[in-house]
Amino acid sequence: MMKTSAAVNHTVLEDNAQVKVTDKFWLNYMELIRTEMLPYQWRVLNDLEDIEIAKERDADYIPSEKSHAIENFKIAAGRSQGHHYGMVFQDSDVYKWLEAAAYTLARVPEDKKLREAADSVVELIAAAQEDDGYLGTYFTVEAPKRKFKRLYQSHELYCAGHFIEAAVAYHKATGNQLVLDTACRLADCLDRHFGPEEHKIHGYDGHEEIELALFRLYETVGNKRYLELGRYFLYQRGKDPDFFRKQCRADADTSVLIEGMEGFKDSYYQNHKPILEQETAEGHAVRVMYMCTGMAMLARLKNDGKMRQAARRLWKNITEKRMYITGAVGSTVIGEAFTADYDLPNDSMYGETCASVGLMFFAHNMLKDEAGHGAYADVMERALYNTVLSGMALDGRHFFYVNPLEVVPELSRKDPGKSHIKTTRQAWFGCACCPPNLARLISSLDEYIYSTADDTIYVDLYVGSDAELSLADKKVALSMTSQFPWEGNVELTTKTDGRYGIALRIPSWAKNYKIAINGSVVHEEKQDGYVTLRRNWHKDDRVTLEIPMEATLYQATPEVREDIGRLAVQRGPLVYCAESIDNGDGLERIRLVDGMEFTYEYSDELFSGAGILHTDAVREAKGNSLYSPYGKPRSLHRQELKLIPYYCWGNRGENEMMVWLYHK
Amino acid sequence: MMKTSAAVNHTVLEDNAQVKVTDKFWLNYMELIRTEMLPYQWRVLNDLEDIEIAKERDADYIPSEKSHAIENFKIAAGRSQGHHYGMVFQDSDVYKWLEAAAYTLARVPEDKKLREAADSVVELIAAAQEDDGYLGTYFTVEAPKRKFKRLYQSHELYCAGHFIEAAVAYHKATGNQLVLDTACRLADCLDRHFGPEEHKIHGYDGHEEIELALFRLYETVGNKRYLELGRYFLYQRGKDPDFFRKQCRADADTSVLIEGMEGFKDSYYQNHKPILEQETAEGHAVRVMYMCTGMAMLARLKNDGKMRQAARRLWKNITEKRMYITGAVGSTVIGEAFTADYDLPNDSMYGETCASVGLMFFAHNMLKDEAGHGAYADVMERALYNTVLSGMALDGRHFFYVNPLEVVPELSRKDPGKSHIKTTRQAWFGCACCPPNLARLISSLDEYIYSTADDTIYVDLYVGSDAELSLADKKVALSMTSQFPWEGNVELTTKTDGRYGIALRIPSWAKNYKIAINGSVVHEEKQDGYVTLRRNWHKDDRVTLEIPMEATLYQATPEVREDIGRLAVQRGPLVYCAESIDNGDGLERIRLVDGMEFTYEYSDELFSGAGILHTDAVREAKGNSLYSPYGKPRSLHRQELKLIPYYCWGNRGENEMMVWLYHK
C-alpha cells in the first residue's frame, strides 16, 4: 500500500496490543533494570544508598548529599517533619522510577518486592496530593503562594506530566485505580488553572512534558478535556514570548528557583515564537523532543494537519541537519542545546541520553501518526542501539548523561570546554534524569516494536517478541525471533488465520535483503522503507527476512565541518568506534585507507557478548615540528584496527574513543 | 660565530641604542596610533568620548558606561569627590596609554598636544601616590585596609608594573624626572612589603607583570634592590600553592574583588608549582607570557642558568606544542588559557591579542639573552605580522581581543561556546587591555629590530630604520630599507667604519636567499637562522639580501587534531586566509588540490595596500543526505580561490573566514 501523507485510521495501540519481548539481547537489559537498576534507584530515592561508598567508587563525581525524594513526599503528606530538599523537580525522580517499575511489573508481575515498593509509593503520592488535586512537594511544603507563578523554572507541569505518565503505565500494568484517580485529579486541577478562559493562566511550563502526558491520559480514560488542555499548552507556547518575564515581574517573591539559568534565551524554552512557526529545533534538546512528541500525538489524536506539518518540519530539521550518526542530539553543553544546522562537533557536544530517549518518543509517535514511513523507524533504531544503549554501563549501575563521539581523557581534564565529557560512566545518585529515563524506555520497549494502520502490521524494530495486535477489523497474533543487532536474520510466525498485511521494515543501511514465506522467496517491492506482504495468512506461516550486515563506511554531508575527511563505520544498526585500549593512544593519527576490508567476529566473552570489527589501517608517525611545508612524504605504518560497538565504549576504564576516523 | 647555549656578554640596548623606524608599512601604523588611537583613548580615559555614538557604531558591543580611569586618579589625589569606578585594575589603562604615548613622543617629540596630556597625567599620578609610595586608586579610595591582602585578584603589583614600565619609557623619551621618582618610590614601597624577611609578605601578584617591570627599572636606574625584588617574586611563585587561599582566609572582609573568578585553579595563576618546576605553559596565557618574559630577563641580568633552562623549557612547550600558526596562544576562552599539548581548535580558541604581544616580549627577551637564535626571531615575526596586527582594524579605532583562525558568523550567534568569537572589530571602550597593549608594542617596534652580542649586530626583524647601536667596544650606525612583508628585498648601508659582524636573519620560511656586499654575492654559511658577515666595514658599504617570497602550503604535525587534512598558506611572514566575501559562503566545502599554483598581486587599493593570492581550487557541492555510504563520486566544481593576509580579515563587514583550508 502506498502511504499517503495524510493520517490514516489508527488503533490505539496501548489499549489493545499485548507484546512480550522474548529477545535475549533486550531481556538482558530489561533484567538488569529489574534486578540492579530499580532496586538501586529505590535505595537512592529512600536515602538508603551509602553516599560515601558511591563517592569512593566515582572519585571524580560529586553527588548530592542525598536524594530526599521520598522524604519530600512524606513531608508533603504530613507524615514527616522538615523541609523540602533537592531540585524543584526532585519529585520527577520518583515518578520516572514508578513508570519504569510499571513496565517491569507488566513483564514480571510476580516481582512482589517491586510491586510492594511501587504500591507504597503510589499510596504516598496520593497522600501528598492536596485537596484541590495539586501535586508538587516543593510548592506544597515550601512555597504554596508561588504555585504556577514561576512556570519557566518551576517544573510543576513537567513533574505533573511525569506522574501522569507513570500513573497511566502503572494502572495498565497492575490495574491500580488509586494512581489513575490521583492523576485525573491532578489533570483536573491543571484544567481549572490553565486555558483560554479569561480567569485562567494563559501559559505553559518551561519544560514540555505535560502535553504528551495529558494525551496519554486522554487515551487511557477518554476524557476530552485532557486532550484539549494538552492542545492548549502546545498552541499557546511562544504566542507571547514575554509570558515568563511577565510572570516573574508579577511574583512578589523575586528569588529564583534554579540558579544559573537567568541568561538563557526564549528559545531555550521553545518560547521564541508560536509553535507552528518554529522551523528549526532550538534550545534545550530534551525540551524540544518532548514538545515534538506532543505535537506528533496531537496530529494523530485530532488529525491536526497544521500540527502534523509543523512536526514534520522539525523532524526534518533535526534528523537531516542536527543529529549525530549515533542518534545523539544537542551540540552544546551550554543549555544542553541545539545550535545550528550542520554544527555537529564530536568532542565538545552534549548528546544527552535523555534527548535521544526523547528522539525515540518523537519518532515513535510520528510512526503512530504515519505508520510505514521508514525514516521514522530508522532514526528510532539509530538512537536506540547507539546513544540510548551507550547511556548505561553493562553492569546496569553506571550511566552517561553526555554521549560524545570523540573523547580524549587529557582534554576532559585540561580543556574546561570539555569538562562535561566524562570518560567513564558514573553512579546514579541524587538528582538525575537520564538513568530513570533510560530505564522507562528500555522497560517499555515492547511498545516500540510494531505499529499498525488499517489492516497492516508494521514491524518497526526487529526485537524478538510474542505479540497480539489489533487491526481495524481483527486481532492478529504473531511471534518473532531476531538475531539483531548482530545478524540480520529475522523470523516471523503467524498465529492467526486471515487476510492482512505484514510490512517488514528494510532499514536504510540494508544493501540488499531476502524475504521468504514458508521457504519460498517473494519479491514484493519496497516502498518507503517497508516491504508489505499482503496475504491470506494461515496459522504457523513462516516469514523469514535476511538482511546481510556488512561493515560499511559512512561519510557526512560536506557541510558538517567536523566530519570532513573522516569516515564512520556502521554494521547493521550499530555504529562502531575505536578505543585506544585496543588501538594505542593517539587515535587521531590512525588513517583509514581505501580498499580496506573488515572482518567481523562475535564473542560471547566481550561486553557480555558483542561483535567486533577488525581491519587494516595505517598510523601516521608523530611529527617533528609543529608546522612544516606540505609535500614531504609522511611516515605511515601499518596499524591493525579494532572497532567495537559504540554503545560498549567506556566499559574498560578511561581511554580515548573516536567514532569519526580520519581518512588518509 | 657558533652560538653556545650559555649567555654571552650583553649590552643594555635600551640605554644606548637609537633606532628610528623609517619603514612605510610600519610608520603607517605608528601614525595611526599617534593620530587616531592615542587621542581616542585619551578621550575615553577622560570620559569625553560619546558612549551613545560608540554604541551605535557597534550595536553588538555593550561597553562600560564610562571609563572613569582619570577620574579615579583625581579622587585618589583629593582633587575630586566620589567613588572609584571600574575594574580593580582600571589604573592600568592609563599606564598603558602613557607608555604608548612615551614611545610615540620619542619618535615625534614635536607632538605638543600629546606631550601636554602625558605630562598632565604624570603629574596627576604622582599626586595620587600616597606618602609611603603606595599607588593604586581602588585601594586608596575604597579599601585602604585591604592593601596587599587579596593579591590573587587585586592586580596591585600588576598595575604597579605597568606604571613602572610607562615611567621608564616616559623618562627615556622626555627626561621627565617626576615619573621616574614616582616609580622608584612605588618600587621602594613594594620592597618594604615583599621579600624573604620574616616581617614581609611572602607572596606575589595573581597577575605577573611587576617582575619584568622591576627589571626594566633596574636597567634604568641601576638599583639592585629592584633586581632582587623581581627575582624574589619569580622564585617565590608557586612555592606555596596555598598562599592565595591563606591570604583570603586572613582577610576580614570576605567580598571578592572580581566576580566569576572563584572557580579558577592554581594553575590559572601559574601558582601550582615552583617556577623552576613548571614544564608546560598552564593557565591564563597573558599571565604566562609576562612571567616568561620576566624569567628571560632574569636569566640575562643575573646570568641565572636555572632560570634560563626553565624559560627555554616553557618556550619550547609553547612554540612547539601550543602555538597557532599565526602566533596566537590560548586555546580556550574559559580562563583565556592554555589547555594541553597540540590542542589547537581553530574556531573556539581565544588567541588574545595581548597574549601574542606578550609572546613577542618573551621572544624579544630570549633574543636579548641569547642573540642569534633564529627560532626566537621567527616566532616574534610570526606573532607580529599575524595576530598582533590582526588585533587592530585598518582605521586604528577598532580592535579584536580574540583572534580566531576560523569564523562562521552564524555559529558566533548560535553556539554559546563561540559567542566570544567576534566577527568584526569593536570600538575600544571602558576597561580594555588589548588595544593599549597593541599601541605600546607597535609604538616601540624600534626596540625589536636589532639585537647585539659582543661585536655582532643581529638583524632580527626587517623593518626599515636608521640605527645607532652599541657593540662591546664601539658604536655602529647603519640604515636599512626593506620591502617586508610584501617582498623579501632588504638593503643595509653601513654608516661606520670598523670590524664587526652583521648577522642577517634568514627566516624559517625562506626557501633560499642571496646576499651581496656592494653587489658581489657572498656565500657565508647560515648558522642557527643567521648569516653573519664579519668584515672590515667602510662607510656606505651596501649589503643586499634577497629572499624570494613564495606562497607555501603548510601542514601541522598530525597530533593537532583540528588541522588534520588541512593546509594553511603562508607567504613570507604573512599567513593568509579565505573570506567568504571573496569566495562565497560555505568555506568548508572548498578543497585545495595538489599541484595548485598561486599568483600574487599587490594592490595599493585594498586594505591600504596589500598583497593578494589567487589560485584554483575545487568546491564540493552540498550533500543530499546527512550521512551516506562512502564511495560515491563527489560533486566537485572548479573554484577560483582568493586569499588575503590574515591580519586584514574582518575589515569588510561580517563574513566567514578560514585559515586552515581543507585539502581534497
Tab-separated table of C-alpha atoms in Angstrom, chain B residues 260-452:
chain	number	residue	atom	x	y	z
B	260	GLY	CA	33.376	34.972	38.412
B	261	MET	CA	36.984	34.006	39.067
B	262	GLU	CA	36.443	31.845	42.129
B	263	GLY	CA	36.478	28.621	40.171
B	264	PHE	CA	39.904	29.070	38.627
B	265	LYS	CA	42.597	26.617	39.593
B	266	ASP	CA	46.046	27.423	40.956
B	267	SER	CA	47.489	26.877	37.503
B	268	TYR	CA	45.411	29.787	36.185
B	269	TYR	CA	47.835	31.967	38.172
B	270	GLN	CA	50.918	29.783	37.450
B	271	ASN	CA	50.721	29.105	41.161
B	272	HIS	CA	50.522	25.312	41.014
B	273	LYS	CA	54.207	24.595	41.457
B	274	PRO	CA	57.524	26.427	41.862
B	275	ILE	CA	58.561	28.265	38.742
B	276	LEU	CA	61.597	26.096	38.026
B	277	GLU	CA	59.373	23.012	38.060
B	278	GLN	CA	56.813	24.317	35.592
B	279	GLU	CA	57.351	22.226	32.475
B	280	THR	CA	54.305	23.252	30.497
B	281	ALA	CA	52.528	26.550	29.936
B	282	GLU	CA	49.413	26.430	32.094
B	283	GLY	CA	46.616	28.843	32.834
B	284	HIS	CA	45.905	32.375	31.680
B	285	ALA	CA	48.006	32.935	28.581
B	286	VAL	CA	48.868	36.599	29.154
B	287	ARG	CA	49.996	35.818	32.690
B	288	VAL	CA	52.225	33.037	31.359
B	289	MET	CA	53.791	35.364	28.803
B	290	TYR	CA	54.562	38.092	31.318
B	291	MET	CA	56.019	35.525	33.689
B	292	CYS	CA	58.201	34.040	30.950
B	293	THR	CA	59.367	37.495	29.897
B	294	GLY	CA	60.482	38.123	33.453
B	295	MET	CA	62.236	34.752	33.518
B	296	ALA	CA	64.178	35.536	30.352
B	297	MET	CA	65.156	38.943	31.717
B	298	LEU	CA	66.362	37.478	34.976
B	299	ALA	CA	68.369	34.817	33.124
B	300	ARG	CA	70.194	37.625	31.313
B	301	LEU	CA	70.565	40.120	34.137
B	302	LYS	CA	71.856	37.633	36.692
B	303	ASN	CA	73.179	35.067	34.228
B	304	ASP	CA	70.853	32.660	36.051
B	305	GLY	CA	71.324	29.302	34.360
B	306	LYS	CA	68.488	27.505	36.112
B	307	MET	CA	66.048	30.236	35.219
B	308	ARG	CA	67.370	30.189	31.648
B	309	GLN	CA	66.687	26.467	31.426
B	310	ALA	CA	63.189	26.945	32.829
B	311	ALA	CA	62.467	29.743	30.356
B	312	ARG	CA	63.745	27.653	27.449
B	313	ARG	CA	61.597	24.722	28.533
B	314	LEU	CA	58.461	26.858	28.589
B	315	TRP	CA	59.484	28.450	25.303
B	316	LYS	CA	59.738	25.061	23.660
B	317	ASN	CA	56.460	23.879	25.142
B	318	ILE	CA	54.637	26.963	23.933
B	319	THR	CA	56.134	27.357	20.480
B	320	GLU	CA	56.488	23.686	19.615
B	321	LYS	CA	53.208	22.358	21.027
B	322	ARG	CA	50.772	25.126	21.980
B	323	MET	CA	51.010	27.939	19.439
B	324	TYR	CA	48.877	28.622	16.402
B	325	ILE	CA	50.482	29.215	13.020
B	326	THR	CA	49.505	32.867	13.403
B	327	GLY	CA	51.495	33.167	16.625
B	328	ALA	CA	48.290	33.146	18.641
B	329	VAL	CA	48.260	31.366	22.008
B	330	GLY	CA	45.463	30.399	24.398
B	331	SER	CA	43.226	27.557	23.233
B	332	THR	CA	40.183	28.211	25.400
B	333	VAL	CA	38.038	31.207	26.309
B	334	ILE	CA	37.439	29.774	29.778
B	335	GLY	CA	40.188	31.457	31.748
B	336	GLU	CA	41.667	32.774	28.458
B	337	ALA	CA	44.061	29.929	28.882
B	338	PHE	CA	46.336	27.223	27.628
B	339	THR	CA	44.872	23.711	27.681
B	340	ALA	CA	47.042	20.799	26.512
B	341	ASP	CA	49.764	19.987	24.019
B	342	TYR	CA	48.538	20.060	20.421
B	343	ASP	CA	45.053	21.180	21.471
B	344	LEU	CA	44.643	23.978	18.950
B	345	PRO	CA	40.999	24.361	17.943
B	346	ASN	CA	40.590	26.997	15.260
B	347	ASP	CA	37.020	28.090	15.820
B	348	SER	CA	36.594	28.176	19.611
B	349	MET	CA	40.054	29.361	20.642
B	350	TYR	CA	40.953	32.557	22.437
B	351	GLY	CA	44.253	33.774	20.939
B	352	GLU	CA	44.107	37.072	22.767
B	353	THR	CA	45.918	39.963	21.130
B	354	CYS	CA	47.605	40.696	24.464
B	355	ALA	CA	48.923	37.155	24.676
B	356	SER	CA	50.683	37.478	21.336
B	357	VAL	CA	52.029	40.867	22.389
B	358	GLY	CA	53.315	39.015	25.461
B	359	LEU	CA	54.773	36.277	23.281
B	360	MET	CA	56.739	38.992	21.471
B	361	PHE	CA	58.027	40.286	24.821
B	362	PHE	CA	59.096	36.755	25.687
B	363	ALA	CA	60.760	36.135	22.312
B	364	HIS	CA	62.449	39.526	22.390
B	365	ASN	CA	63.918	38.895	25.802
B	366	MET	CA	65.069	35.413	24.857
B	367	LEU	CA	66.904	37.074	21.965
B	368	LYS	CA	68.408	39.613	24.325
B	369	ASP	CA	69.615	36.741	26.443
B	370	GLU	CA	70.691	34.568	23.536
B	371	ALA	CA	71.143	36.743	20.470
B	372	GLY	CA	71.364	34.974	17.163
B	373	HIS	CA	68.969	32.109	17.791
B	374	GLY	CA	66.661	32.247	14.823
B	375	ALA	CA	63.752	30.448	16.461
B	376	TYR	CA	63.118	33.355	18.815
B	377	ALA	CA	63.030	35.889	15.998
B	378	ASP	CA	60.912	33.569	13.843
B	379	VAL	CA	58.208	33.443	16.488
B	380	MET	CA	58.470	37.175	17.133
B	381	GLU	CA	57.913	37.812	13.434
B	382	ARG	CA	55.061	35.289	13.277
B	383	ALA	CA	53.199	36.873	16.192
B	384	LEU	CA	53.837	40.425	14.993
B	385	TYR	CA	52.710	40.162	11.371
B	386	ASN	CA	49.732	37.995	12.062
B	387	THR	CA	47.963	38.000	15.432
B	388	VAL	CA	49.278	41.330	16.732
B	389	LEU	CA	48.464	43.166	13.521
B	390	SER	CA	45.113	41.379	13.310
B	391	GLY	CA	44.224	42.958	16.640
B	392	MET	CA	43.741	46.367	15.043
B	393	ALA	CA	41.449	47.475	12.227
B	394	LEU	CA	42.923	49.432	9.378
B	395	ASP	CA	41.208	52.527	10.781
B	396	GLY	CA	43.174	52.269	14.038
B	397	ARG	CA	39.998	52.546	16.104
B	398	HIS	CA	38.535	49.064	16.176
B	399	PHE	CA	40.076	46.038	17.794
B	400	PHE	CA	39.967	42.304	18.205
B	401	TYR	CA	40.620	40.800	21.611
B	402	VAL	CA	40.142	37.285	20.285
B	403	ASN	CA	41.917	36.213	17.117
B	404	PRO	CA	40.369	33.003	15.791
B	405	LEU	CA	41.636	31.083	12.775
B	406	GLU	CA	38.146	30.203	11.667
B	407	VAL	CA	34.906	32.137	11.883
B	408	VAL	CA	31.341	31.331	10.927
B	409	PRO	CA	29.122	34.252	11.910
B	410	GLU	CA	26.100	32.002	12.354
B	411	LEU	CA	27.970	29.933	14.931
B	412	SER	CA	29.159	33.014	16.801
B	413	ARG	CA	25.495	33.848	17.212
B	414	LYS	CA	24.051	30.386	17.834
B	415	ASP	CA	26.759	28.382	19.592
B	416	PRO	CA	27.276	29.814	23.078
B	417	GLY	CA	30.721	28.192	23.103
B	418	LYS	CA	31.677	30.523	20.257
B	419	SER	CA	29.962	33.698	21.421
B	420	HIS	CA	33.386	35.171	22.232
B	421	ILE	CA	34.403	34.863	18.572
B	422	LYS	CA	33.581	38.333	17.282
B	423	THR	CA	33.207	38.683	13.555
B	424	THR	CA	34.143	42.333	13.314
B	425	ARG	CA	36.462	44.536	15.346
B	426	GLN	CA	34.926	46.578	18.111
B	427	ALA	CA	35.455	50.051	19.448
B	428	TRP	CA	37.786	50.368	22.405
B	429	PHE	CA	35.784	51.455	25.369
B	430	GLY	CA	35.656	51.199	29.084
B	431	CYS	CA	38.049	48.693	30.575
B	432	ALA	CA	40.298	47.214	27.977
B	433	CYS	CA	43.651	45.565	27.802
B	434	CYS	CA	44.398	44.659	24.203
B	435	PRO	CA	44.171	47.997	22.356
B	436	PRO	CA	46.640	49.882	24.576
B	437	ASN	CA	48.902	46.853	24.723
B	438	LEU	CA	48.963	46.796	20.960
B	439	ALA	CA	49.661	50.522	20.880
B	440	ARG	CA	52.659	50.279	23.171
B	441	LEU	CA	54.063	47.313	21.227
B	442	ILE	CA	53.843	48.880	17.801
B	443	SER	CA	54.988	52.274	19.034
B	444	SER	CA	58.139	50.687	20.428
B	445	LEU	CA	58.830	48.433	17.481
B	446	ASP	CA	62.217	50.118	17.011
B	447	GLU	CA	63.429	48.145	20.034
B	448	TYR	CA	62.667	44.799	18.387
B	449	ILE	CA	64.602	45.212	15.138
B	450	TYR	CA	68.164	44.580	16.245
B	451	SER	CA	69.925	42.717	18.980
B	452	THR	CA	73.611	42.751	19.726
